[in-house]
Short mmCIF file of C-alpha atoms and ligand atoms in Angstrom, two decimals:
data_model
loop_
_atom_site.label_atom_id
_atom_site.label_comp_id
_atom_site.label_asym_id
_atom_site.label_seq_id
_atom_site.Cartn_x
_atom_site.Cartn_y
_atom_site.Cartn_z
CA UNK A 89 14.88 -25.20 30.28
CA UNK A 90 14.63 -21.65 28.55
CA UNK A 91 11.41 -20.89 26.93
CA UNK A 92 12.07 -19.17 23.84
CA UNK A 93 8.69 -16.87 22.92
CA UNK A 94 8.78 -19.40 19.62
CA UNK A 95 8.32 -22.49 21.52
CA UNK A 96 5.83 -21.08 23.95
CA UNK A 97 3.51 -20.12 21.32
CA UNK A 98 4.10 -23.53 19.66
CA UNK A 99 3.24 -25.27 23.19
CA UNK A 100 -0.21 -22.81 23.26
CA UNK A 101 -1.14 -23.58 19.70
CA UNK A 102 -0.93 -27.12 20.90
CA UNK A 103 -3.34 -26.30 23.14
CA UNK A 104 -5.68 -25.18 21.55
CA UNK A 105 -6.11 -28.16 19.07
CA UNK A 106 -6.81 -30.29 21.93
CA UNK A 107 -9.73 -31.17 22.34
CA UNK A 108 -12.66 -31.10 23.83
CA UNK A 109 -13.67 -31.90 27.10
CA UNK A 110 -14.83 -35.10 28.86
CA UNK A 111 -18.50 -34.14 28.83
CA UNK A 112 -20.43 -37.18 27.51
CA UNK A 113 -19.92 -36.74 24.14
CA UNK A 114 -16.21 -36.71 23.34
CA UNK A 115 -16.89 -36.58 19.45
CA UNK A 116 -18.55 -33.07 19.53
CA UNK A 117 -16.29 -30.13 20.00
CA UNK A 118 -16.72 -27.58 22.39
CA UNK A 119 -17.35 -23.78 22.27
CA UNK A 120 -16.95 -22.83 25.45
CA UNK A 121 -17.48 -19.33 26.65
CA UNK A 122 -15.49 -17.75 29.59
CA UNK A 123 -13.61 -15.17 30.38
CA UNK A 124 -10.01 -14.04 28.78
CA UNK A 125 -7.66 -11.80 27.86
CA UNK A 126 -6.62 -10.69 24.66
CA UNK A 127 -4.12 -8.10 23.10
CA UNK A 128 -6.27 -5.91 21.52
CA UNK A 129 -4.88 -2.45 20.70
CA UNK A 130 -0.99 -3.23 20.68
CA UNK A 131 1.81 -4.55 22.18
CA UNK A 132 2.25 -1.50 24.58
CA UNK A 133 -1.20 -1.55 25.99
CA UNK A 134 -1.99 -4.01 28.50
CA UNK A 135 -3.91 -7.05 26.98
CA UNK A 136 -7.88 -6.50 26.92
CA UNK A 137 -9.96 -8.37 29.22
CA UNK A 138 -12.43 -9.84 27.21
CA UNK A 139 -15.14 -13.03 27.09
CA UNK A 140 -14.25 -15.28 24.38
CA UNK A 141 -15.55 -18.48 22.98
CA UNK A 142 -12.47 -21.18 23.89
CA UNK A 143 -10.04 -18.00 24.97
CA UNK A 144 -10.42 -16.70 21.16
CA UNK A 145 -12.09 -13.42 20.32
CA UNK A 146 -13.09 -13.37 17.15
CA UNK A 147 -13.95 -16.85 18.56
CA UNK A 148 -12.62 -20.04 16.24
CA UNK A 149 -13.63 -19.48 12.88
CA UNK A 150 -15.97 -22.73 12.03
CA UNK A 151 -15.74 -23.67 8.38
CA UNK A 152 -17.46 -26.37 6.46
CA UNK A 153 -18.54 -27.29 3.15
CA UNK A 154 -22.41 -27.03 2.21
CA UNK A 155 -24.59 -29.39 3.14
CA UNK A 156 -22.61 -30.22 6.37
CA UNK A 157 -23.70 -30.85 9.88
CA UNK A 158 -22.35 -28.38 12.82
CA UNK A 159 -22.50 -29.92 15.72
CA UNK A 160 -20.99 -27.62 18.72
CA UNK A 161 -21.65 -28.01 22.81
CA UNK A 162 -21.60 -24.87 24.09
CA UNK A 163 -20.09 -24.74 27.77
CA UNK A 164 -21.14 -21.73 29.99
CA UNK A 165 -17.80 -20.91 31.74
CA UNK A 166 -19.34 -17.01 32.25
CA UNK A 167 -20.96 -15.87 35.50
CA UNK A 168 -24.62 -15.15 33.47
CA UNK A 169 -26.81 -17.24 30.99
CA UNK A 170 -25.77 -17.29 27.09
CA UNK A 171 -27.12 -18.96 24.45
CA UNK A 172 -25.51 -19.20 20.55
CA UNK A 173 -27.56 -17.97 17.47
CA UNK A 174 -26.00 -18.92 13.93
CA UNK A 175 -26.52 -15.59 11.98
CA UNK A 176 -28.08 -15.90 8.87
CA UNK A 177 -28.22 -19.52 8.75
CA UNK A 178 -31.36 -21.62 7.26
CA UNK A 179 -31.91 -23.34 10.91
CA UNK A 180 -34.06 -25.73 12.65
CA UNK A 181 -35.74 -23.38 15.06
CA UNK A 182 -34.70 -25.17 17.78
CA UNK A 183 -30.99 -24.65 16.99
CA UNK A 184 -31.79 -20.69 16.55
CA UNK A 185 -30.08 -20.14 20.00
CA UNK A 186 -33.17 -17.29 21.47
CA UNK A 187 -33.50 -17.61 24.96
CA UNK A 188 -37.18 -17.64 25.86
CA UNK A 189 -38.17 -18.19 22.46
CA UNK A 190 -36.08 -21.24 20.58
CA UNK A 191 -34.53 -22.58 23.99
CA UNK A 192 -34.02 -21.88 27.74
CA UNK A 193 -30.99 -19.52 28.63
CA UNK A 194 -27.84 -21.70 29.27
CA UNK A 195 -26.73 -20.80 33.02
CA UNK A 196 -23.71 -20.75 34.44
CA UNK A 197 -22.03 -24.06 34.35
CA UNK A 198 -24.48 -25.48 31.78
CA UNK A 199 -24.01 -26.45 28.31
CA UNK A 200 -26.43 -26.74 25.16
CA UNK A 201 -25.94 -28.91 22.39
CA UNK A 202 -26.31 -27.27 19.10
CA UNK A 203 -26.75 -29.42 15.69
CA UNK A 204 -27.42 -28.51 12.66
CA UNK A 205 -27.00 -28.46 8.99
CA UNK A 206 -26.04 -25.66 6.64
CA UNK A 207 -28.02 -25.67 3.36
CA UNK A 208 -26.36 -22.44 2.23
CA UNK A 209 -22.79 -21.54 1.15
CA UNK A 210 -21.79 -17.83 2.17
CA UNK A 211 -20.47 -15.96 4.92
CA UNK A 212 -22.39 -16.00 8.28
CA UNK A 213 -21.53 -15.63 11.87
CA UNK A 214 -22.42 -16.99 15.62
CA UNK A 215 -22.65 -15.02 18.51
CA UNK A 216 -24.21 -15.06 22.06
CA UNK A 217 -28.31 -13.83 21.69
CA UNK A 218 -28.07 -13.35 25.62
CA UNK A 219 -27.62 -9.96 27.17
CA UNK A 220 -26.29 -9.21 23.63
CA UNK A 221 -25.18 -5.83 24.37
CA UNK A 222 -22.57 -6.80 26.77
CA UNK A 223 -22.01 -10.55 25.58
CA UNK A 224 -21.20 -8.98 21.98
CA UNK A 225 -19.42 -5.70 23.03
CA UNK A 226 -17.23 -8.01 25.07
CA UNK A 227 -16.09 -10.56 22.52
CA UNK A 228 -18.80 -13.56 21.85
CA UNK A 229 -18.55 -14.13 18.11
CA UNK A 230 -17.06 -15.72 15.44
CA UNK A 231 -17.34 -16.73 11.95
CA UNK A 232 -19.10 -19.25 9.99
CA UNK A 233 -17.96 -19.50 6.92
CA UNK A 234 -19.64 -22.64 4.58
CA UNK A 235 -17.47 -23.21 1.09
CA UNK A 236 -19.02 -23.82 -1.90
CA UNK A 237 -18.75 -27.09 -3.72
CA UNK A 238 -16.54 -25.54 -6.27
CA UNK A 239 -15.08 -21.95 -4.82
CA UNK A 240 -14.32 -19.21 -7.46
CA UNK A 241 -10.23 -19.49 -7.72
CA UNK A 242 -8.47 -16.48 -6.02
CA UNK A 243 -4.95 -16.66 -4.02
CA UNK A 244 -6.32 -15.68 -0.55
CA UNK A 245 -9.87 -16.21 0.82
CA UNK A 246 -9.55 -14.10 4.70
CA UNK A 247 -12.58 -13.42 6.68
CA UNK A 248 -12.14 -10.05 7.63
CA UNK A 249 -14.33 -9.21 11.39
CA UNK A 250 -14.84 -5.47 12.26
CA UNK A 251 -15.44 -4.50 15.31
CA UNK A 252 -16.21 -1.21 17.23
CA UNK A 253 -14.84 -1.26 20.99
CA UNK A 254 -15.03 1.47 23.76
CA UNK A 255 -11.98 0.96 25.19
CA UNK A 256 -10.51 2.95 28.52
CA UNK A 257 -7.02 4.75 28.38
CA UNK A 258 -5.93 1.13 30.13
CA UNK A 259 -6.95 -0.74 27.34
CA UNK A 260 -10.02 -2.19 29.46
CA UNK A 261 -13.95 -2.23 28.23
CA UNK A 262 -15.78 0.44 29.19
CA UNK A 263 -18.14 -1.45 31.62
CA UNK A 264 -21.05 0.95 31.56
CA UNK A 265 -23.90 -1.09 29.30
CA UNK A 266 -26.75 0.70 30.41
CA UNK A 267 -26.37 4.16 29.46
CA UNK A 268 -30.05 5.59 28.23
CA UNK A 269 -28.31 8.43 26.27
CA UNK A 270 -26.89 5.01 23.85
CA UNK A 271 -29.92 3.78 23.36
CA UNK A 272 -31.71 6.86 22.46
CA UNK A 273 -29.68 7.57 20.05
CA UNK A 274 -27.39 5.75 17.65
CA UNK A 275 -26.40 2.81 20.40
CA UNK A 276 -23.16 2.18 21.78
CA UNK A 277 -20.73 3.44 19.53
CA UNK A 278 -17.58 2.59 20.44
CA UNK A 279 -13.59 4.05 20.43
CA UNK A 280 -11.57 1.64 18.72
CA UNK A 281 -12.26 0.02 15.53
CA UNK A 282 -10.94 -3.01 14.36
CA UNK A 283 -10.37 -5.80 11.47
CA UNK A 284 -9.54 -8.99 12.12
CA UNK A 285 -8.17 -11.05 9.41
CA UNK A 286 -8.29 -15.20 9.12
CA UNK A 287 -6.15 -16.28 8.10
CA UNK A 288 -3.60 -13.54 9.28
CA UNK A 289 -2.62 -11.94 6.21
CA UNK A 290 0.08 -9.26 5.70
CA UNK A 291 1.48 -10.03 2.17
CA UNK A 292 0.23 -9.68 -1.01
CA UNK A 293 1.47 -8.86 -4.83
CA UNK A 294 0.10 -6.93 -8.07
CA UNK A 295 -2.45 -8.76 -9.55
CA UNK A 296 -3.52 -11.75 -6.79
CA UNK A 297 -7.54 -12.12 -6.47
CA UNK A 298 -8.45 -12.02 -3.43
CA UNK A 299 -11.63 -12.81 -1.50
CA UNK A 300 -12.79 -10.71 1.39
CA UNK A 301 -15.65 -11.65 3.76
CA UNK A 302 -16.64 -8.98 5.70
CA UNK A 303 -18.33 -9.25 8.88
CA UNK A 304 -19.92 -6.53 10.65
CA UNK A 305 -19.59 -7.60 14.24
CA UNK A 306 -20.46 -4.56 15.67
CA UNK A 307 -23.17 -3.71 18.60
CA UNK A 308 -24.39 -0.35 16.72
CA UNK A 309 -22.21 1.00 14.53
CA UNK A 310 -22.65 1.52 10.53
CA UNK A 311 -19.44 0.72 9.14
CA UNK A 312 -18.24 2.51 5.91
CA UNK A 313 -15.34 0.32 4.32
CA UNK A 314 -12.86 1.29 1.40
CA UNK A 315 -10.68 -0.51 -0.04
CA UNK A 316 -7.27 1.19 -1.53
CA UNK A 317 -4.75 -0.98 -4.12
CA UNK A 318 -7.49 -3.32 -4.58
CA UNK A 319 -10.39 -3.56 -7.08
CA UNK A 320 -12.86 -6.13 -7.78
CA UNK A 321 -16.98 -7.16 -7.15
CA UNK A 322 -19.43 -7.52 -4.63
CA UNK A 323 -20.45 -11.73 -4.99
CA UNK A 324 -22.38 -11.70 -2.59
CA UNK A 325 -24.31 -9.69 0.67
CA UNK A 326 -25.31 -11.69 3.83
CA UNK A 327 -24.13 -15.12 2.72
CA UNK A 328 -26.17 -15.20 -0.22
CA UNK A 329 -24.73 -14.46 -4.26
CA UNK A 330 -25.75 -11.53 -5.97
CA UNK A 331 -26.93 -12.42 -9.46
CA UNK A 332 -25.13 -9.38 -11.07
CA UNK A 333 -21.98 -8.19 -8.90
CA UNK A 334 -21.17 -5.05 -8.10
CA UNK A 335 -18.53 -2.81 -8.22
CA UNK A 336 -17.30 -2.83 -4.70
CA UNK A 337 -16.75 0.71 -3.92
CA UNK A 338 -17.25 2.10 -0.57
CA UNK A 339 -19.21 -1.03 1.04
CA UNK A 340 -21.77 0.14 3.83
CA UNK A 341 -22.28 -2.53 6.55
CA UNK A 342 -24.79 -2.49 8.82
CA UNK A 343 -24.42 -4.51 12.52
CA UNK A 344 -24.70 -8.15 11.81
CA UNK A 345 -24.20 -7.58 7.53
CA UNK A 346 -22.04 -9.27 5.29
CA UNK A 347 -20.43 -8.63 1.87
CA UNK A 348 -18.39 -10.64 0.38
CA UNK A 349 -15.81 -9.24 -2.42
CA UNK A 350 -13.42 -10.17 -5.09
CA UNK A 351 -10.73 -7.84 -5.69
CA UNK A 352 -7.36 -8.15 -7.48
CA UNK A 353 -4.88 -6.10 -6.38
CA UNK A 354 -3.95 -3.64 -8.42
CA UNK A 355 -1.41 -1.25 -6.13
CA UNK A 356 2.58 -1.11 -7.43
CA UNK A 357 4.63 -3.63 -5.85
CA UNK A 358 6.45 -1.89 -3.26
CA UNK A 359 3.56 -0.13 -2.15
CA UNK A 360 0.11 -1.17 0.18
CA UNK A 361 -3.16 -2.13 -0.32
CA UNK A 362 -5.43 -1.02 2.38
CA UNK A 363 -8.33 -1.92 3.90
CA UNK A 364 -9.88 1.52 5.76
CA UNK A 365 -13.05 2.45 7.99
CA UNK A 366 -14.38 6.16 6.41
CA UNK A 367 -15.02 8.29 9.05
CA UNK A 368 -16.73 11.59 9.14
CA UNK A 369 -13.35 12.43 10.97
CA UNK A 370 -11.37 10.83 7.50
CA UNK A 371 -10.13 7.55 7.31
CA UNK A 372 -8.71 4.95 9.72
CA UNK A 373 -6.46 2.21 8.58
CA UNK A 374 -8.12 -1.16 9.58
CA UNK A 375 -5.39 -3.59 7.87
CA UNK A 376 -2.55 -2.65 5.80
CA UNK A 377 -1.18 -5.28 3.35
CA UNK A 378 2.21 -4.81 1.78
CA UNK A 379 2.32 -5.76 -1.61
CA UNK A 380 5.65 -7.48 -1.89
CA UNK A 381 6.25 -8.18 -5.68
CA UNK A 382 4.23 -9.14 -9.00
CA UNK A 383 2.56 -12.59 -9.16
CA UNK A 384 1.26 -12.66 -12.82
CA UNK A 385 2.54 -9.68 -15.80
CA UNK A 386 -1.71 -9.34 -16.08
CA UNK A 387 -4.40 -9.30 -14.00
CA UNK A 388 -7.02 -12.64 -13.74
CA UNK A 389 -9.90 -11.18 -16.21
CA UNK A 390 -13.59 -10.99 -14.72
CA UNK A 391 -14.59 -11.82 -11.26
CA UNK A 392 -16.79 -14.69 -11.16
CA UNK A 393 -20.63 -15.12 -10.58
CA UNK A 394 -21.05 -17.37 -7.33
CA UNK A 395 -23.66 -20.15 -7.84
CA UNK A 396 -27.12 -18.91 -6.26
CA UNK A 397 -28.14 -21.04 -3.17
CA UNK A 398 -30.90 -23.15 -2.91
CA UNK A 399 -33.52 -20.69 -1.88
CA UNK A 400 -37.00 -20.09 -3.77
CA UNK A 401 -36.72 -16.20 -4.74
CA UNK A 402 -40.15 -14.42 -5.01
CA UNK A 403 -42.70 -14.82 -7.21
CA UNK A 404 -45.03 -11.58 -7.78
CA UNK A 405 -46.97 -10.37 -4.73
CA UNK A 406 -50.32 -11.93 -5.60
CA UNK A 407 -52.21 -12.65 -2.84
CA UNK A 408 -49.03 -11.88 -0.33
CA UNK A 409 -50.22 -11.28 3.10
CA UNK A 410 -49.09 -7.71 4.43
CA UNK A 411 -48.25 -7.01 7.85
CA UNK A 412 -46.75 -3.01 8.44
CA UNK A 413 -44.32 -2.19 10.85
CA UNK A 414 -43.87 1.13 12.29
CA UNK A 415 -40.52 1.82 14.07
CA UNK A 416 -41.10 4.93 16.70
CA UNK A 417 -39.33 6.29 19.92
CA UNK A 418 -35.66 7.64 20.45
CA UNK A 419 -34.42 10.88 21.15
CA UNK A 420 -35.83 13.61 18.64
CA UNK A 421 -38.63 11.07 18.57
CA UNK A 422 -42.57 11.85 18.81
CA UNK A 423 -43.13 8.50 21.03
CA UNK A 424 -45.58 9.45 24.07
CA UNK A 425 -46.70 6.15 25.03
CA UNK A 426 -46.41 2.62 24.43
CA UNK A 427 -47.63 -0.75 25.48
CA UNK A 428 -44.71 -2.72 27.40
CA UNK A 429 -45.72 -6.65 28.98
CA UNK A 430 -48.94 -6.29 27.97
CA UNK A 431 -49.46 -2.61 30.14
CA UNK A 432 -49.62 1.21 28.23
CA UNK A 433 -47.49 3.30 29.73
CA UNK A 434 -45.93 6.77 29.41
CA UNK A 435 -42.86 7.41 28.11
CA UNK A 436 -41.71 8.23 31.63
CA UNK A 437 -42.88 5.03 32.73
CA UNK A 438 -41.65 3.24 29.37
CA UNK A 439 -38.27 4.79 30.13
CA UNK A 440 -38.49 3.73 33.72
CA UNK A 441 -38.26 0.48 32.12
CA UNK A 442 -35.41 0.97 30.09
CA UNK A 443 -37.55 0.76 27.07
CA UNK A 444 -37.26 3.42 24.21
CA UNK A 445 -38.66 2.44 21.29
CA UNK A 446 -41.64 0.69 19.90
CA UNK A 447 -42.75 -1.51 16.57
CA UNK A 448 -46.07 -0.79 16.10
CA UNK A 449 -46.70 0.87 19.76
CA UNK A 450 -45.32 -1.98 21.68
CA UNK A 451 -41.77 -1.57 23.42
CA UNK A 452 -40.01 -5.42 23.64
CA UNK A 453 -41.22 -8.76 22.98
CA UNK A 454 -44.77 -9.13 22.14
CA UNK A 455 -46.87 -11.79 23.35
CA UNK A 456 -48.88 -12.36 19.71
CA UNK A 457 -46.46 -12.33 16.81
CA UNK A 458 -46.11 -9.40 14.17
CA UNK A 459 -47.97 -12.01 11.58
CA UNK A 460 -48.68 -15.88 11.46
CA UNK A 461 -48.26 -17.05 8.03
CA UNK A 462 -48.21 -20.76 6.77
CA UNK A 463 -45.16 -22.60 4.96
CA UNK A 464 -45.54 -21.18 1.20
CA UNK A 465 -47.24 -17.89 2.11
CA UNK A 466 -45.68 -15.24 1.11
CA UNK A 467 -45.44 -11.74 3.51
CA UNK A 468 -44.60 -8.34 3.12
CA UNK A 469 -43.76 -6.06 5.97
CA UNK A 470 -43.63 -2.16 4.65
CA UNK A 471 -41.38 -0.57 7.41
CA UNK A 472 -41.62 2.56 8.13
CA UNK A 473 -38.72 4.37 10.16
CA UNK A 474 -40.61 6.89 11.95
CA UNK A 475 -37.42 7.73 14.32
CA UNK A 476 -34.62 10.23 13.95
CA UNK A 477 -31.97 7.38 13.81
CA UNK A 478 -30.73 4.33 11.63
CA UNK A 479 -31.86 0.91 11.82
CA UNK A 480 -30.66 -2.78 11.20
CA UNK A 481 -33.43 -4.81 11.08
CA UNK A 482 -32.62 -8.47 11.45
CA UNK A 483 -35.05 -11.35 10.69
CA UNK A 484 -34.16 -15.05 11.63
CA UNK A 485 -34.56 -18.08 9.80
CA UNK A 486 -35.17 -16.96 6.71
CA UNK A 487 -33.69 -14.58 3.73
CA UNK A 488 -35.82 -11.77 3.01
CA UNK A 489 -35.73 -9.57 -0.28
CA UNK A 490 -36.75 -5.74 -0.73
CA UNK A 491 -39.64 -4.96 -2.86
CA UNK A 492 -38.13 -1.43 -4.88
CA UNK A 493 -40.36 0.97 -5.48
CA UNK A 494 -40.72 0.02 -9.15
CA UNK A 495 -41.72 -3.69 -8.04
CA UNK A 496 -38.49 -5.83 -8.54
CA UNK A 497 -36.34 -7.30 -6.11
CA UNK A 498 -33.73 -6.30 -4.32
CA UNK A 499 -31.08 -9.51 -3.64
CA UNK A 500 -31.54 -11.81 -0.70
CA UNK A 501 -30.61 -10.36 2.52
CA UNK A 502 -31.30 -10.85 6.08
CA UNK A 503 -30.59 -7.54 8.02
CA UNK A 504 -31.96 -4.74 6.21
CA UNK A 505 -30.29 -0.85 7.32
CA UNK A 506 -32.82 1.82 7.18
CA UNK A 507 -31.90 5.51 7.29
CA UNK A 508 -33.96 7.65 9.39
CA UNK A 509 -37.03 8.56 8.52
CA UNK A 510 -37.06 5.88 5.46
CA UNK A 511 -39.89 3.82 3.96
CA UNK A 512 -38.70 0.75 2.71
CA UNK A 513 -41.36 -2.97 2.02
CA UNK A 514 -39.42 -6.47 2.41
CA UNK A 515 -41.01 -9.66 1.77
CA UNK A 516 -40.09 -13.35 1.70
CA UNK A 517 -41.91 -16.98 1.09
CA UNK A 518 -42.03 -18.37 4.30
CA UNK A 519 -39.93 -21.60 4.35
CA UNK A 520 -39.13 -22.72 7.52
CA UNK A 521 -41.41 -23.21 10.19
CA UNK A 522 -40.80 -21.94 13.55
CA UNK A 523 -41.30 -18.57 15.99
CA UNK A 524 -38.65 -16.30 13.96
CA UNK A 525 -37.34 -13.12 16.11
CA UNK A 526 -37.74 -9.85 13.89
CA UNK A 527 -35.43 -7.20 15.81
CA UNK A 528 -33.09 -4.46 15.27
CA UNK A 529 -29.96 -5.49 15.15
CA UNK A 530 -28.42 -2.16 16.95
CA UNK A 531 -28.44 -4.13 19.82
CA UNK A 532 -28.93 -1.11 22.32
CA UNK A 533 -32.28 -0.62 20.20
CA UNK A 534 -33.07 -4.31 20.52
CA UNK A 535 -32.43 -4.24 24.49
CA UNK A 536 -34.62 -0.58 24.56
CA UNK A 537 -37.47 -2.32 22.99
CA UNK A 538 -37.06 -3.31 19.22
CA UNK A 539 -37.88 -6.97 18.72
CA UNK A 540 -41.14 -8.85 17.73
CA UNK A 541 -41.36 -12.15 16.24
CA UNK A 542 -43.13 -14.19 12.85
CA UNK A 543 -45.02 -16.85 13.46
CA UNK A 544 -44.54 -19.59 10.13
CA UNK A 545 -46.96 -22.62 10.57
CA UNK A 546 -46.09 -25.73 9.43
CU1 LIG B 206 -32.24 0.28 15.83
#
């Protein structure tokens, strides 16, 4: 029999719906991570060997409604440990997927059964929290997307995942993780940047709403996104709905942010409406959508107001407890010492260590936890970026909001970018108790010595 290409790819989508694997529990699907190969720049380049969660990468894109239970076994097919953490997700610690902290690394040939609900509706992501430089940079993520009970209408709703690769000439991932001049400075920036859209979406015409969840997958790099033939709102930033959208102009994503937008496109039939990375170098093209005709003589009117999750927002600052964090080290930096496990060192001896940077003079995980506060307490953590370099600082568990300098609240977030050299206070009500990792989400700054932890008491 002659394979057409059609009725292979019909026989491999097949595939991939099967399920599962005999494992104990046949009802739970699997997320299994292994190795793979994936066409990544284009048809002329050889395909890109990557790790993928079940062959995928952006892995399969889990979507629920709110309120729902996830229930995934992860399978280690990879020659190291992994572990999955659900980004931005209001989790049981013990489903919060840190190795050494939440749960033991999953080794090779192991498996971990995650299970969970999802209290919030937004846009969130899993990825591996093990060796996260190379486990990211290499494919191991995926979106989590959890639908409202009643979704604003628009046409198209397409999870868009950008990525930052250093490729080789061959197409292949540069295999060097380790390189101190990355993690002095800005982290491992990468060649090749790309959008992946989910559904796959090349069509469009004049006046469809569309929603756009953006996911910022990558290891280290700020992402500047513009959007061309298309205007519309910011809903909503890490998951959770602004109260008063915003225009979405240029949208600045940090590694690990989300923004969700809802634009109507407003381009000529006939012409494009683009979705573009702005570089210092001018703009890249990240996905191109032809707009193929008119669906309505007028556009759809305002863009809606997504219903605010369930989350407590903060009350003044009475009585908050405060707990600073000082952010030092890098290249340009004035660092000198540091404590690392528990011994001071140089920064010679720091750097013989492959740590770089310190929170509050300690270089990678501390043994007692940046603060201990009890369910209900509220804590604010002034940051100060004393380093020459940006910074995505990531807490789990729990939302976050920034106090402005004029006392209000900045919307719910929970990776916060800091500039270099900037001064910014967040605080939250602890809800959920646990041992939360606080790191940078630059993930060459995380593995160089950015992480602590909260401690919330039950
Ligand atoms: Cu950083």
């Amino acid at each position: 029999m002659n394979l057409t290409r059609r009725s292979l790819l019909a026989s491999a989508s097949a595939l991939a719906v099967m399920p599962k694997f005999a494992l104990g529990n046949e009802d739970t699907e699997v997320l299994e991570a292994r190795p793979g190969a994936v066409s990544l720049v284009s048809d002329e380049f050889p395909a890109t060997e990557v790790w993928t969660y079940n062959g995928e990468v952006p892995g399969p894109e889990i979507r629920v409604a709110q309120g729902a239970r996830i229930k995934r076994r992860l399978v280690n097919s990879l020659e190291q440990p992994t572990t999955i953490h659900w980004h931005g997700v209001r989790i049981e610690n013990a489903m919060d997927g840190v190795p050494g902290v939440t749960q033991d690394a999953v080794q090779p040939g192991g498996e971990f059964f995650y299970d969970f609900e999802v209290p919030d509706a937004g846009t969130y992501w899993y990825h591996s929290h093990f060796n996260t430089t190379e486990q990211i940079s290499r494919g191991l993520y995926g979106a989590l997307i959890v639908e409202e009970p009643n979704p604003p209408e628009v046409d198209h709703d397409i999870t868009v995942v950008v990525d930052d690769w250093r490729l080789g000439q061959d197409a292949q991932i540069d295999p060097d993780f380790s390189q101190i001049h990355d993690w002095s400075h800005a982290g491992r920036l990468g060649n090749f940047l790309k959008a992946t859209l989910t559904p796959a979406l090349a069509e469009v015409k004049q006046n469809q709403r569309l929603r756009l969840r953006f996911i910022c997958v990558a290891t280290d790099r700020v992402m500047q996104v513009a959007m061309t033939g298309m205007q519309g709102k910011v809903v909503a930033l890490d998951g959770m709905p602004l109260a008063v959208p915003t225009p979405a102009g240029v949208l600045t994503l940090g590694p690990a942010q989300r923004a969700d937008v809802i634009v109507d496109v407003t381009g000529e039939p006939g012409g494009e409406a683009v979705i573009g990375f702005v570089g210092r170098e001018g703009n890249i093209t990240l996905a191109s959508l032809a707009i193929t005709g008119q669906a309505s003589l007028a556009s759809r009117g305002d863009i809606p107001v997504l219903r605010q999750n369930p989350i407590k927002q903060l009350d003044p600052l009475n009585g908050a407890k405060i707990a600073e964090l000082k952010m030092e080290g890098g290249a340009m930096g004035s660092l000198k010492q540091g404590i690392y496990k528990g011994e001071m060192m140089s920064i010679d001896k720091l750097i013989e260590n492959q740590q770089i940077w310190t929170f509050n003079g300690v270089a990678g995980m501390p043994d007692a936890p940046l603060a201990e506060v009890a369910l209900g307490e509220t804590l604010r953590i002034p940051i100060i970026n004393d380093t020459a370099f940006a910074h995505a600082l990531h807490l789990h568990g729990m939302h976050f909001q920034e106090v402005m300098p004029d006392g209000s609240f900045g919307p719910l977030r929970d990776t916060i970018l800091l500039l270099r050299q900037e001064r910014r206070e967040i605080a939250f009500t602890a809800s959920n108790p646990g041992d939360w990792v606080f790191h940078c989400h630059m993930l060459s700054h995380q593995k160089s010595g950015m992480i602590t932890w909260v401690k919330v008491t039950a």
